[in-house]
Short mmCIF file of N, CA and C in Angstrom, two decimals:
data_model
loop_
_atom_site.label_atom_id
_atom_site.label_comp_id
_atom_site.label_asym_id
_atom_site.label_seq_id
_atom_site.Cartn_x
_atom_site.Cartn_y
_atom_site.Cartn_z
N UNK A 228 127.15 175.77 303.65
CA UNK A 228 126.16 176.21 304.65
C UNK A 228 124.76 176.24 304.05
N UNK A 229 124.64 176.85 302.88
CA UNK A 229 123.34 176.96 302.22
C UNK A 229 122.79 175.57 301.87
N UNK A 230 123.67 174.70 301.40
CA UNK A 230 123.24 173.33 301.05
C UNK A 230 122.73 172.62 302.30
N UNK A 231 123.40 172.83 303.43
CA UNK A 231 122.97 172.22 304.70
C UNK A 231 121.59 172.72 305.09
N UNK A 232 121.38 174.03 304.96
CA UNK A 232 120.08 174.62 305.31
C UNK A 232 118.99 174.05 304.42
N UNK A 233 119.28 173.96 303.12
CA UNK A 233 118.30 173.41 302.17
C UNK A 233 117.98 171.95 302.48
N UNK A 234 119.01 171.19 302.84
CA UNK A 234 118.79 169.79 303.19
C UNK A 234 117.90 169.66 304.43
N UNK A 235 118.12 170.52 305.41
CA UNK A 235 117.29 170.52 306.61
C UNK A 235 115.86 170.91 306.29
N UNK A 236 115.69 171.92 305.44
CA UNK A 236 114.36 172.34 305.04
C UNK A 236 113.63 171.23 304.30
N UNK A 237 114.37 170.56 303.41
CA UNK A 237 113.78 169.46 302.64
C UNK A 237 113.28 168.36 303.57
N UNK A 238 114.08 168.02 304.57
CA UNK A 238 113.70 166.99 305.54
C UNK A 238 112.48 167.44 306.34
N UNK A 239 112.48 168.69 306.79
CA UNK A 239 111.35 169.22 307.56
C UNK A 239 110.08 169.23 306.73
N UNK A 240 110.19 169.62 305.47
CA UNK A 240 109.03 169.63 304.59
C UNK A 240 108.49 168.23 304.37
N UNK A 241 109.39 167.28 304.21
CA UNK A 241 108.97 165.90 303.99
C UNK A 241 108.18 165.39 305.19
N UNK A 242 108.64 165.75 306.40
CA UNK A 242 107.99 165.28 307.63
C UNK A 242 106.64 165.97 307.83
N UNK A 243 106.57 167.27 307.55
CA UNK A 243 105.37 168.04 307.87
C UNK A 243 104.47 168.31 306.67
N UNK A 244 104.83 167.76 305.50
CA UNK A 244 104.05 168.01 304.28
C UNK A 244 102.58 167.64 304.47
N UNK A 245 102.33 166.47 305.04
CA UNK A 245 100.95 165.99 305.20
C UNK A 245 100.17 166.93 306.12
N UNK A 246 100.82 167.38 307.19
CA UNK A 246 100.17 168.30 308.13
C UNK A 246 99.79 169.60 307.43
N UNK A 247 100.75 170.22 306.71
CA UNK A 247 100.46 171.46 306.01
C UNK A 247 99.39 171.26 304.94
N UNK A 248 99.42 170.13 304.25
CA UNK A 248 98.43 169.83 303.21
C UNK A 248 97.04 169.78 303.83
N UNK A 249 96.92 169.13 304.98
CA UNK A 249 95.63 169.04 305.67
C UNK A 249 95.14 170.42 306.11
N UNK A 250 96.03 171.23 306.69
CA UNK A 250 95.67 172.58 307.13
C UNK A 250 95.23 173.41 305.94
N UNK A 251 95.99 173.37 304.84
CA UNK A 251 95.66 174.14 303.64
C UNK A 251 94.30 173.72 303.10
N UNK A 252 94.05 172.43 303.07
CA UNK A 252 92.76 171.93 302.58
C UNK A 252 91.61 172.43 303.43
N UNK A 253 91.80 172.46 304.74
CA UNK A 253 90.75 172.93 305.65
C UNK A 253 90.51 174.43 305.47
N UNK A 254 91.58 175.21 305.31
CA UNK A 254 91.44 176.65 305.11
C UNK A 254 90.71 176.93 303.80
N UNK A 255 91.08 176.20 302.74
CA UNK A 255 90.43 176.37 301.44
C UNK A 255 88.94 176.07 301.55
N UNK A 256 88.61 174.98 302.22
CA UNK A 256 87.21 174.60 302.41
C UNK A 256 86.47 175.68 303.18
N UNK A 257 87.10 176.22 304.21
CA UNK A 257 86.50 177.25 305.05
C UNK A 257 86.23 178.52 304.25
N UNK A 258 87.21 178.95 303.45
CA UNK A 258 87.04 180.14 302.61
C UNK A 258 85.90 179.97 301.63
N UNK A 259 85.88 178.83 300.95
CA UNK A 259 84.84 178.57 299.97
C UNK A 259 83.48 178.55 300.65
N UNK A 260 83.43 178.01 301.86
CA UNK A 260 82.17 177.95 302.61
C UNK A 260 81.63 179.34 302.91
N UNK A 261 82.51 180.29 303.20
CA UNK A 261 82.08 181.65 303.53
C UNK A 261 81.77 182.44 302.26
N UNK A 262 82.64 182.33 301.26
CA UNK A 262 82.49 183.12 300.03
C UNK A 262 81.39 182.55 299.14
N UNK A 263 81.43 181.22 298.94
CA UNK A 263 80.52 180.58 298.02
C UNK A 263 79.34 179.93 298.70
N UNK A 264 78.69 179.04 297.96
CA UNK A 264 77.51 178.35 298.46
C UNK A 264 77.89 177.01 299.09
N UNK A 265 76.92 176.38 299.70
CA UNK A 265 77.16 175.06 300.30
C UNK A 265 77.54 174.05 299.23
N UNK A 266 76.95 174.19 298.06
CA UNK A 266 77.25 173.26 296.96
C UNK A 266 78.73 173.32 296.59
N UNK A 267 79.28 174.53 296.51
CA UNK A 267 80.71 174.68 296.20
C UNK A 267 81.56 174.04 297.28
N UNK A 268 81.16 174.24 298.53
CA UNK A 268 81.93 173.69 299.64
C UNK A 268 81.94 172.17 299.57
N UNK A 269 80.81 171.57 299.25
CA UNK A 269 80.73 170.11 299.12
C UNK A 269 81.66 169.64 298.01
N UNK A 270 81.71 170.38 296.89
CA UNK A 270 82.61 170.01 295.78
C UNK A 270 84.06 170.05 296.23
N UNK A 271 84.44 171.08 296.98
CA UNK A 271 85.82 171.21 297.46
C UNK A 271 86.16 170.06 298.40
N UNK A 272 85.24 169.76 299.32
CA UNK A 272 85.49 168.67 300.28
C UNK A 272 85.63 167.35 299.53
N UNK A 273 84.74 167.12 298.56
CA UNK A 273 84.79 165.87 297.79
C UNK A 273 86.10 165.78 297.01
N UNK A 274 86.50 166.87 296.37
CA UNK A 274 87.75 166.90 295.63
C UNK A 274 88.95 166.68 296.54
N UNK A 275 88.91 167.29 297.72
CA UNK A 275 89.99 167.14 298.70
C UNK A 275 90.09 165.70 299.16
N UNK A 276 88.95 165.07 299.43
CA UNK A 276 88.95 163.67 299.86
C UNK A 276 89.49 162.76 298.76
N UNK A 277 89.12 163.05 297.52
CA UNK A 277 89.61 162.26 296.40
C UNK A 277 91.13 162.39 296.26
N UNK A 278 91.64 163.61 296.43
CA UNK A 278 93.08 163.85 296.32
C UNK A 278 93.84 163.15 297.44
N UNK A 279 93.32 163.23 298.64
CA UNK A 279 94.04 162.66 299.79
C UNK A 279 94.00 161.14 299.80
N UNK A 280 92.99 160.55 299.16
CA UNK A 280 92.89 159.09 299.17
C UNK A 280 93.73 158.45 298.06
N UNK A 281 94.05 159.22 297.02
CA UNK A 281 94.81 158.65 295.90
C UNK A 281 96.31 158.73 296.13
#
């Protein structure tokens, strides 16, 4: 039973990984934008774009 649940979770994660990654990246950018300066936000966005393109 546990193995079945894990297999289902693994499949679900594989399908939705990109979606969650995008959401997490946007939240991180948003937090940095509020807490830090615009310069920091630009660095995060640039780093995020570099990560997603590679």
